[in-house]
mmCIF file with all atom_site columns, C-alpha atoms in Angstrom:
data_model
loop_
_atom_site.group_PDB
_atom_site.id
_atom_site.type_symbol
_atom_site.label_atom_id
_atom_site.label_alt_id
_atom_site.label_comp_id
_atom_site.label_asym_id
_atom_site.label_entity_id
_atom_site.label_seq_id
_atom_site.pdbx_PDB_ins_code
_atom_site.Cartn_x
_atom_site.Cartn_y
_atom_site.Cartn_z
_atom_site.occupancy
_atom_site.B_iso_or_equiv
_atom_site.pdbx_formal_charge
_atom_site.auth_seq_id
_atom_site.auth_comp_id
_atom_site.auth_asym_id
_atom_site.auth_atom_id
_atom_site.pdbx_PDB_model_num
ATOM 1   C CA . MET A 1 1   ? -20.143 -20.765 17.433  1.00 0.00 ? 1   MET A CA 1
ATOM 2   C CA . GLN A 1 2   ? -23.702 -19.733 18.231  1.00 0.00 ? 2   GLN A CA 1
ATOM 3   C CA . ARG A 1 3   ? -26.069 -18.358 15.630  1.00 0.00 ? 3   ARG A CA 1
ATOM 4   C CA . ILE A 1 4   ? -25.645 -14.688 14.709  1.00 0.00 ? 4   ILE A CA 1
ATOM 5   C CA . GLU A 1 5   ? -28.611 -12.710 13.429  1.00 0.00 ? 5   GLU A CA 1
ATOM 6   C CA . ALA A 1 6   ? -27.657 -9.459  11.793  1.00 0.00 ? 6   ALA A CA 1
ATOM 7   C CA . ARG A 1 7   ? -28.775 -7.522  8.746   1.00 0.00 ? 7   ARG A CA 1
ATOM 8   C CA . TYR A 1 8   ? -25.295 -6.199  8.020   1.00 0.00 ? 8   TYR A CA 1
ATOM 9   C CA . ALA A 1 9   ? -21.888 -7.356  9.181   1.00 0.00 ? 9   ALA A CA 1
ATOM 10  C CA . LEU A 1 10  ? -18.638 -5.395  9.218   1.00 0.00 ? 10  LEU A CA 1
ATOM 11  C CA . ILE A 1 11  ? -15.874 -7.963  8.880   1.00 0.00 ? 11  ILE A CA 1
ATOM 12  C CA . TRP A 1 12  ? -12.105 -8.262  8.637   1.00 0.00 ? 12  TRP A CA 1
ATOM 13  C CA . SER A 1 13  ? -10.562 -11.725 8.448   1.00 0.00 ? 13  SER A CA 1
ATOM 14  C CA . PRO A 1 14  ? -13.461 -13.476 10.200  1.00 0.00 ? 14  PRO A CA 1
ATOM 15  C CA . PRO A 1 15  ? -13.120 -17.071 11.377  1.00 0.00 ? 15  PRO A CA 1
ATOM 16  C CA . VAL A 1 16  ? -14.532 -19.598 8.903   1.00 0.00 ? 16  VAL A CA 1
ATOM 17  C CA . ASP A 1 17  ? -17.268 -20.549 11.410  1.00 0.00 ? 17  ASP A CA 1
ATOM 18  C CA . PHE A 1 18  ? -18.550 -16.975 11.296  1.00 0.00 ? 18  PHE A CA 1
ATOM 19  C CA . PHE A 1 19  ? -20.222 -17.570 7.922   1.00 0.00 ? 19  PHE A CA 1
ATOM 20  C CA . VAL A 1 20  ? -21.941 -20.713 9.205   1.00 0.00 ? 20  VAL A CA 1
ATOM 21  C CA . ALA A 1 21  ? -23.298 -18.846 12.246  1.00 0.00 ? 21  ALA A CA 1
ATOM 22  C CA . LEU A 1 22  ? -24.391 -15.712 10.359  1.00 0.00 ? 22  LEU A CA 1
ATOM 23  C CA . GLN A 1 23  ? -28.065 -15.940 9.387   1.00 0.00 ? 23  GLN A CA 1
ATOM 24  C CA . GLY A 1 24  ? -30.011 -13.662 7.061   1.00 0.00 ? 24  GLY A CA 1
ATOM 25  C CA . ALA A 1 25  ? -27.463 -10.901 6.451   1.00 0.00 ? 25  ALA A CA 1
ATOM 26  C CA . LYS A 1 26  ? -28.345 -8.502  3.624   1.00 0.00 ? 26  LYS A CA 1
ATOM 27  C CA . ALA A 1 27  ? -24.688 -7.510  3.054   1.00 0.00 ? 27  ALA A CA 1
ATOM 28  C CA . LEU A 1 28  ? -21.186 -7.995  4.377   1.00 0.00 ? 28  LEU A CA 1
ATOM 29  C CA . PHE A 1 29  ? -18.813 -5.036  4.508   1.00 0.00 ? 29  PHE A CA 1
ATOM 30  C CA . ASN A 1 30  ? -15.138 -5.924  4.301   1.00 0.00 ? 30  ASN A CA 1
ATOM 31  C CA . LEU A 1 31  ? -13.080 -3.565  6.466   1.00 0.00 ? 31  LEU A CA 1
ATOM 32  C CA . GLY A 1 32  ? -9.416  -2.898  5.929   1.00 0.00 ? 32  GLY A CA 1
ATOM 33  C CA . ALA A 1 33  ? -7.261  -2.603  2.877   1.00 0.00 ? 33  ALA A CA 1
ATOM 34  C CA . GLY A 1 34  ? -7.628  -5.256  0.227   1.00 0.00 ? 34  GLY A CA 1
ATOM 35  C CA . VAL A 1 35  ? -9.665  -8.412  0.302   1.00 0.00 ? 35  VAL A CA 1
ATOM 36  C CA . ASP A 1 36  ? -6.878  -10.979 0.506   1.00 0.00 ? 36  ASP A CA 1
ATOM 37  C CA . ALA A 1 37  ? -7.740  -12.054 4.065   1.00 0.00 ? 37  ALA A CA 1
ATOM 38  C CA . LEU A 1 38  ? -11.357 -12.635 3.037   1.00 0.00 ? 38  LEU A CA 1
ATOM 39  C CA . LEU A 1 39  ? -10.453 -14.426 -0.182  1.00 0.00 ? 39  LEU A CA 1
ATOM 40  C CA . ARG A 1 40  ? -8.470  -17.012 1.790   1.00 0.00 ? 40  ARG A CA 1
ATOM 41  C CA . THR A 1 41  ? -11.744 -18.249 3.285   1.00 0.00 ? 41  THR A CA 1
ATOM 42  C CA . PRO A 1 42  ? -12.379 -21.771 1.924   1.00 0.00 ? 42  PRO A CA 1
ATOM 43  C CA . ASP A 1 43  ? -15.564 -22.048 -0.169  1.00 0.00 ? 43  ASP A CA 1
ATOM 44  C CA . LEU A 1 44  ? -16.365 -18.337 0.329   1.00 0.00 ? 44  LEU A CA 1
ATOM 45  C CA . ALA A 1 45  ? -19.186 -18.282 -2.249  1.00 0.00 ? 45  ALA A CA 1
ATOM 46  C CA . GLU A 1 46  ? -20.918 -21.249 -0.634  1.00 0.00 ? 46  GLU A CA 1
ATOM 47  C CA . ARG A 1 47  ? -20.417 -19.888 2.869   1.00 0.00 ? 47  ARG A CA 1
ATOM 48  C CA . THR A 1 48  ? -21.862 -16.464 2.079   1.00 0.00 ? 48  THR A CA 1
ATOM 49  C CA . ARG A 1 49  ? -24.822 -17.957 0.210   1.00 0.00 ? 49  ARG A CA 1
ATOM 50  C CA . GLY A 1 50  ? -25.125 -15.107 -2.280  1.00 0.00 ? 50  GLY A CA 1
ATOM 51  C CA . THR A 1 51  ? -24.886 -12.347 0.311   1.00 0.00 ? 51  THR A CA 1
ATOM 52  C CA . PRO A 1 52  ? -23.143 -9.412  -1.362  1.00 0.00 ? 52  PRO A CA 1
ATOM 53  C CA . ILE A 1 53  ? -19.686 -8.564  -0.034  1.00 0.00 ? 53  ILE A CA 1
ATOM 54  C CA . ILE A 1 54  ? -18.884 -4.880  -0.263  1.00 0.00 ? 54  ILE A CA 1
ATOM 55  C CA . ARG A 1 55  ? -15.317 -3.648  -0.065  1.00 0.00 ? 55  ARG A CA 1
ATOM 56  C CA . ILE A 1 56  ? -15.079 -0.392  1.838   1.00 0.00 ? 56  ILE A CA 1
ATOM 57  C CA . GLU A 1 57  ? -12.755 1.814   -0.156  1.00 0.00 ? 57  GLU A CA 1
ATOM 58  C CA . ASP A 1 58  ? -10.115 3.674   1.800   1.00 0.00 ? 58  ASP A CA 1
ATOM 59  C CA . ALA A 1 59  ? -11.812 4.472   5.137   1.00 0.00 ? 59  ALA A CA 1
ATOM 60  C CA . GLY A 1 60  ? -9.004  6.968   5.747   1.00 0.00 ? 60  GLY A CA 1
ATOM 61  C CA . MET A 1 61  ? -6.233  4.438   5.220   1.00 0.00 ? 61  MET A CA 1
ATOM 62  C CA . GLY A 1 62  ? -5.006  6.081   2.015   1.00 0.00 ? 62  GLY A CA 1
ATOM 63  C CA . ALA A 1 63  ? -4.079  9.264   3.867   1.00 0.00 ? 63  ALA A CA 1
ATOM 64  C CA . MET A 1 64  ? -2.464  7.324   6.697   1.00 0.00 ? 64  MET A CA 1
ATOM 65  C CA . MET A 1 65  ? -0.434  5.170   4.313   1.00 0.00 ? 65  MET A CA 1
ATOM 66  C CA . ALA A 1 66  ? 0.633   8.254   2.320   1.00 0.00 ? 66  ALA A CA 1
ATOM 67  C CA . GLU A 1 67  ? 1.810   9.883   5.551   1.00 0.00 ? 67  GLU A CA 1
ATOM 68  C CA . TYR A 1 68  ? 3.758   6.785   6.488   1.00 0.00 ? 68  TYR A CA 1
ATOM 69  C CA . VAL A 1 69  ? 5.421   6.615   3.050   1.00 0.00 ? 69  VAL A CA 1
ATOM 70  C CA . VAL A 1 70  ? 6.286   10.321  3.082   1.00 0.00 ? 70  VAL A CA 1
ATOM 71  C CA . HIS A 1 71  ? 7.760   9.925   6.575   1.00 0.00 ? 71  HIS A CA 1
ATOM 72  C CA . ALA A 1 72  ? 9.854   6.900   5.580   1.00 0.00 ? 72  ALA A CA 1
ATOM 73  C CA . ILE A 1 73  ? 11.113  8.513   2.401   1.00 0.00 ? 73  ILE A CA 1
ATOM 74  C CA . ALA A 1 74  ? 11.929  11.853  4.056   1.00 0.00 ? 74  ALA A CA 1
ATOM 75  C CA . ARG A 1 75  ? 13.622  10.120  6.957   1.00 0.00 ? 75  ARG A CA 1
ATOM 76  C CA . HIS A 1 76  ? 15.873  8.258   4.522   1.00 0.00 ? 76  HIS A CA 1
ATOM 77  C CA . THR A 1 77  ? 16.495  10.909  1.863   1.00 0.00 ? 77  THR A CA 1
ATOM 78  C CA . ARG A 1 78  ? 16.918  13.806  4.307   1.00 0.00 ? 78  ARG A CA 1
ATOM 79  C CA . HIS A 1 79  ? 19.140  11.746  6.680   1.00 0.00 ? 79  HIS A CA 1
ATOM 80  C CA . PHE A 1 80  ? 17.022  12.386  9.772   1.00 0.00 ? 80  PHE A CA 1
ATOM 81  C CA . ARG A 1 81  ? 18.769  9.572   11.666  1.00 0.00 ? 81  ARG A CA 1
ATOM 82  C CA . ARG A 1 82  ? 22.116  11.337  11.185  1.00 0.00 ? 82  ARG A CA 1
ATOM 83  C CA . PHE A 1 83  ? 20.670  14.545  12.647  1.00 0.00 ? 83  PHE A CA 1
ATOM 84  C CA . GLU A 1 84  ? 19.155  12.672  15.573  1.00 0.00 ? 84  GLU A CA 1
ATOM 85  C CA . LEU A 1 85  ? 22.514  11.110  16.417  1.00 0.00 ? 85  LEU A CA 1
ATOM 86  C CA . GLN A 1 86  ? 24.230  14.500  16.173  1.00 0.00 ? 86  GLN A CA 1
ATOM 87  C CA . GLN A 1 87  ? 21.579  16.012  18.411  1.00 0.00 ? 87  GLN A CA 1
ATOM 88  C CA . ASP A 1 88  ? 22.180  13.283  21.006  1.00 0.00 ? 88  ASP A CA 1
ATOM 89  C CA . GLU A 1 89  ? 25.844  14.262  20.975  1.00 0.00 ? 89  GLU A CA 1
ATOM 90  C CA . ALA A 1 90  ? 25.086  18.029  20.994  1.00 0.00 ? 90  ALA A CA 1
ATOM 91  C CA . ARG A 1 91  ? 26.892  18.400  17.631  1.00 0.00 ? 91  ARG A CA 1
ATOM 92  C CA . TRP A 1 92  ? 25.432  20.704  15.023  1.00 0.00 ? 92  TRP A CA 1
ATOM 93  C CA . ILE A 1 93  ? 26.839  19.896  11.597  1.00 0.00 ? 93  ILE A CA 1
ATOM 94  C CA . LYS A 1 94  ? 25.184  21.179  8.434   1.00 0.00 ? 94  LYS A CA 1
ATOM 95  C CA . HIS A 1 95  ? 24.682  18.690  5.630   1.00 0.00 ? 95  HIS A CA 1
ATOM 96  C CA . ARG A 1 96  ? 23.848  19.615  2.089   1.00 0.00 ? 96  ARG A CA 1
ATOM 97  C CA . PRO A 1 97  ? 20.371  18.332  1.273   1.00 0.00 ? 97  PRO A CA 1
ATOM 98  C CA . GLN A 1 98  ? 19.920  16.117  -1.753  1.00 0.00 ? 98  GLN A CA 1
ATOM 99  C CA . ALA A 1 99  ? 17.415  17.186  -4.364  1.00 0.00 ? 99  ALA A CA 1
ATOM 100 C CA . ARG A 1 100 ? 14.220  15.221  -4.509  1.00 0.00 ? 100 ARG A CA 1
ATOM 101 C CA . SER A 1 101 ? 14.989  14.666  -8.176  1.00 0.00 ? 101 SER A CA 1
ATOM 102 C CA . ALA A 1 102 ? 17.790  12.341  -7.045  1.00 0.00 ? 102 ALA A CA 1
ATOM 103 C CA . TRP A 1 103 ? 15.184  10.032  -5.450  1.00 0.00 ? 103 TRP A CA 1
ATOM 104 C CA . PRO A 1 104 ? 12.752  8.787   -8.097  1.00 0.00 ? 104 PRO A CA 1
ATOM 105 C CA . VAL A 1 105 ? 9.981   6.863   -6.413  1.00 0.00 ? 105 VAL A CA 1
ATOM 106 C CA . GLY A 1 106 ? 8.103   3.927   -7.920  1.00 0.00 ? 106 GLY A CA 1
ATOM 107 C CA . VAL A 1 107 ? 4.650   3.066   -6.567  1.00 0.00 ? 107 VAL A CA 1
ATOM 108 C CA . MET A 1 108 ? 3.298   -0.399  -7.308  1.00 0.00 ? 108 MET A CA 1
ATOM 109 C CA . GLY A 1 109 ? -0.482  -0.532  -7.297  1.00 0.00 ? 109 GLY A CA 1
ATOM 110 C CA . LEU A 1 110 ? -2.765  2.358   -8.164  1.00 0.00 ? 110 LEU A CA 1
ATOM 111 C CA . GLY A 1 111 ? -5.864  1.501   -6.155  1.00 0.00 ? 111 GLY A CA 1
ATOM 112 C CA . GLU A 1 112 ? -7.124  3.773   -3.412  1.00 0.00 ? 112 GLU A CA 1
ATOM 113 C CA . MET A 1 113 ? -3.922  3.653   -1.389  1.00 0.00 ? 113 MET A CA 1
ATOM 114 C CA . GLY A 1 114 ? -1.348  3.475   -4.159  1.00 0.00 ? 114 GLY A CA 1
ATOM 115 C CA . GLY A 1 115 ? -3.021  6.257   -6.112  1.00 0.00 ? 115 GLY A CA 1
ATOM 116 C CA . ARG A 1 116 ? -3.108  8.462   -3.034  1.00 0.00 ? 116 ARG A CA 1
ATOM 117 C CA . ILE A 1 117 ? 0.554   7.784   -2.297  1.00 0.00 ? 117 ILE A CA 1
ATOM 118 C CA . ALA A 1 118 ? 1.609   8.564   -5.873  1.00 0.00 ? 118 ALA A CA 1
ATOM 119 C CA . ARG A 1 119 ? -0.370  11.852  -5.931  1.00 0.00 ? 119 ARG A CA 1
ATOM 120 C CA . VAL A 1 120 ? 1.033   13.010  -2.583  1.00 0.00 ? 120 VAL A CA 1
ATOM 121 C CA . LEU A 1 121 ? 4.626   12.241  -3.582  1.00 0.00 ? 121 LEU A CA 1
ATOM 122 C CA . ALA A 1 122 ? 4.154   14.010  -6.916  1.00 0.00 ? 122 ALA A CA 1
ATOM 123 C CA . ALA A 1 123 ? 2.737   17.070  -5.092  1.00 0.00 ? 123 ALA A CA 1
ATOM 124 C CA . LEU A 1 124 ? 5.930   17.080  -2.988  1.00 0.00 ? 124 LEU A CA 1
ATOM 125 C CA . ASP A 1 125 ? 7.948   17.250  -6.243  1.00 0.00 ? 125 ASP A CA 1
ATOM 126 C CA . TYR A 1 126 ? 9.374   13.736  -6.150  1.00 0.00 ? 126 TYR A CA 1
ATOM 127 C CA . PRO A 1 127 ? 9.709   12.171  -9.580  1.00 0.00 ? 127 PRO A CA 1
ATOM 128 C CA . VAL A 1 128 ? 7.028   9.462   -9.397  1.00 0.00 ? 128 VAL A CA 1
ATOM 129 C CA . SER A 1 129 ? 6.414   6.477   -11.594 1.00 0.00 ? 129 SER A CA 1
ATOM 130 C CA . ALA A 1 130 ? 3.696   3.963   -10.961 1.00 0.00 ? 130 ALA A CA 1
ATOM 131 C CA . TRP A 1 131 ? 2.860   0.459   -12.080 1.00 0.00 ? 131 TRP A CA 1
ATOM 132 C CA . SER A 1 132 ? -0.440  -1.372  -12.104 1.00 0.00 ? 132 SER A CA 1
ATOM 133 C CA . ARG A 1 133 ? -1.718  -4.457  -13.850 1.00 0.00 ? 133 ARG A CA 1
ATOM 134 C CA . THR A 1 134 ? -4.098  -2.369  -15.958 1.00 0.00 ? 134 THR A CA 1
ATOM 135 C CA . PRO A 1 135 ? -3.460  1.067   -17.479 1.00 0.00 ? 135 PRO A CA 1
ATOM 136 C CA . ARG A 1 136 ? -4.164  4.117   -15.302 1.00 0.00 ? 136 ARG A CA 1
ATOM 137 C CA . VAL A 1 137 ? -3.618  7.851   -15.649 1.00 0.00 ? 137 VAL A CA 1
ATOM 138 C CA . ILE A 1 138 ? -2.579  10.112  -12.779 1.00 0.00 ? 138 ILE A CA 1
ATOM 139 C CA . GLU A 1 139 ? -1.522  13.698  -13.409 1.00 0.00 ? 139 GLU A CA 1
ATOM 140 C CA . GLY A 1 140 ? 2.153   14.242  -12.645 1.00 0.00 ? 140 GLY A CA 1
ATOM 141 C CA . VAL A 1 141 ? 2.896   10.509  -12.453 1.00 0.00 ? 141 VAL A CA 1
ATOM 142 C CA . ARG A 1 142 ? 4.508   8.361   -15.160 1.00 0.00 ? 142 ARG A CA 1
ATOM 143 C CA . CYS A 1 143 ? 2.245   5.331   -15.313 1.00 0.00 ? 143 CYS A CA 1
ATOM 144 C CA . HIS A 1 144 ? 3.260   1.899   -16.567 1.00 0.00 ? 144 HIS A CA 1
ATOM 145 C CA . ALA A 1 145 ? 1.027   -1.152  -16.861 1.00 0.00 ? 145 ALA A CA 1
ATOM 146 C CA . GLY A 1 146 ? 1.092   -4.884  -17.323 1.00 0.00 ? 146 GLY A CA 1
ATOM 147 C CA . GLU A 1 147 ? 3.979   -7.290  -17.679 1.00 0.00 ? 147 GLU A CA 1
ATOM 148 C CA . LYS A 1 148 ? 5.450   -5.261  -20.537 1.00 0.00 ? 148 LYS A CA 1
ATOM 149 C CA . GLY A 1 149 ? 5.545   -2.090  -18.439 1.00 0.00 ? 149 GLY A CA 1
ATOM 150 C CA . LEU A 1 150 ? 7.093   -3.646  -15.326 1.00 0.00 ? 150 LEU A CA 1
ATOM 151 C CA . ALA A 1 151 ? 10.734  -3.640  -16.469 1.00 0.00 ? 151 ALA A CA 1
ATOM 152 C CA . ALA A 1 152 ? 10.606  0.021   -17.582 1.00 0.00 ? 152 ALA A CA 1
ATOM 153 C CA . PHE A 1 153 ? 8.948   0.968   -14.263 1.00 0.00 ? 153 PHE A CA 1
ATOM 154 C CA . LEU A 1 154 ? 11.511  -0.864  -12.133 1.00 0.00 ? 154 LEU A CA 1
ATOM 155 C CA . SER A 1 155 ? 14.470  0.562   -14.074 1.00 0.00 ? 155 SER A CA 1
ATOM 156 C CA . VAL A 1 156 ? 13.590  4.134   -12.985 1.00 0.00 ? 156 VAL A CA 1
ATOM 157 C CA . SER A 1 157 ? 12.553  3.438   -9.376  1.00 0.00 ? 157 SER A CA 1
ATOM 158 C CA . ARG A 1 158 ? 15.277  4.229   -6.830  1.00 0.00 ? 158 ARG A CA 1
ATOM 159 C CA . ILE A 1 159 ? 12.734  3.937   -4.001  1.00 0.00 ? 159 ILE A CA 1
ATOM 160 C CA . LEU A 1 160 ? 10.059  1.275   -4.355  1.00 0.00 ? 160 LEU A CA 1
ATOM 161 C CA . VAL A 1 161 ? 6.683   1.412   -2.609  1.00 0.00 ? 161 VAL A CA 1
ATOM 162 C CA . ASN A 1 162 ? 4.516   -1.727  -2.775  1.00 0.00 ? 162 ASN A CA 1
ATOM 163 C CA . ALA A 1 163 ? 0.820   -0.878  -2.445  1.00 0.00 ? 163 ALA A CA 1
ATOM 164 C CA . LEU A 1 164 ? -0.385  -3.958  -4.301  1.00 0.00 ? 164 LEU A CA 1
ATOM 165 C CA . PRO A 1 165 ? -3.115  -6.113  -2.815  1.00 0.00 ? 165 PRO A CA 1
ATOM 166 C CA . LEU A 1 166 ? -1.966  -9.648  -2.124  1.00 0.00 ? 166 LEU A CA 1
ATOM 167 C CA . THR A 1 167 ? -3.808  -11.702 -4.723  1.00 0.00 ? 167 THR A CA 1
ATOM 168 C CA . PRO A 1 168 ? -2.893  -14.675 -6.921  1.00 0.00 ? 168 PRO A CA 1
ATOM 169 C CA . HIS A 1 169 ? -2.038  -12.117 -9.712  1.00 0.00 ? 169 HIS A CA 1
ATOM 170 C CA . THR A 1 170 ? 0.367   -10.111 -7.535  1.00 0.00 ? 170 THR A CA 1
ATOM 171 C CA . GLN A 1 171 ? 1.933   -12.858 -5.423  1.00 0.00 ? 171 GLN A CA 1
ATOM 172 C CA . GLY A 1 172 ? 5.576   -13.220 -6.378  1.00 0.00 ? 172 GLY A CA 1
ATOM 173 C CA . VAL A 1 173 ? 5.699   -10.137 -8.598  1.00 0.00 ? 173 VAL A CA 1
ATOM 174 C CA . LEU A 1 174 ? 8.569   -8.858  -6.446  1.00 0.00 ? 174 LEU A CA 1
ATOM 175 C CA . ASP A 1 175 ? 11.321  -11.432 -6.707  1.00 0.00 ? 175 ASP A CA 1
ATOM 176 C CA . ALA A 1 176 ? 15.096  -11.447 -7.184  1.00 0.00 ? 176 ALA A CA 1
ATOM 177 C CA . LYS A 1 177 ? 14.690  -10.712 -10.923 1.00 0.00 ? 177 LYS A CA 1
ATOM 178 C CA . ALA A 1 178 ? 12.500  -7.682  -10.174 1.00 0.00 ? 178 ALA A CA 1
ATOM 179 C CA . PHE A 1 179 ? 14.855  -6.309  -7.518  1.00 0.00 ? 179 PHE A CA 1
ATOM 180 C CA . ALA A 1 180 ? 17.811  -6.736  -9.874  1.00 0.00 ? 180 ALA A CA 1
ATOM 181 C CA . GLN A 1 181 ? 16.171  -4.290  -12.289 1.00 0.00 ? 181 GLN A CA 1
ATOM 182 C CA . LEU A 1 182 ? 16.130  -1.435  -9.764  1.00 0.00 ? 182 LEU A CA 1
ATOM 183 C CA . PRO A 1 183 ? 18.865  1.209   -10.130 1.00 0.00 ? 183 PRO A CA 1
#
């Protein structure tokens, strides 16, 4: 890779050689959600030679992820697929909607994306619980934290949304034992 001279670099999962080629950067800006792709870089501290790495928070992804989660939950809980199939067959059958209270949602991770998802779902009147490694407070959301709070969180989550970054602390947190605790 040839030498790259830049004051600032916007990066997302760059090749390892990138850091060798980059000369004299004042800062690196990590694009995308989380830093797991960047943290997998071998000898990152040595390769960046003290250049600060700045994580861009959100960049609009929180709203997009909240939209996606709302869409997926509404599609499931409101039986949109059933209506689509009926429409294809030109059949118009009414179905009694289920109350949102029947679909408690658990959001894992309360960073930029997880916090946004939890607030949006709570604003739509879903019962929302959330879990993070460290204690957080979000109005309208029952927050749980740490290893001790995980079992209580899982036991009330009929729908589970994972917005955790993939780090050594979160890897494997969702396993057969965790899924067995869901209602």
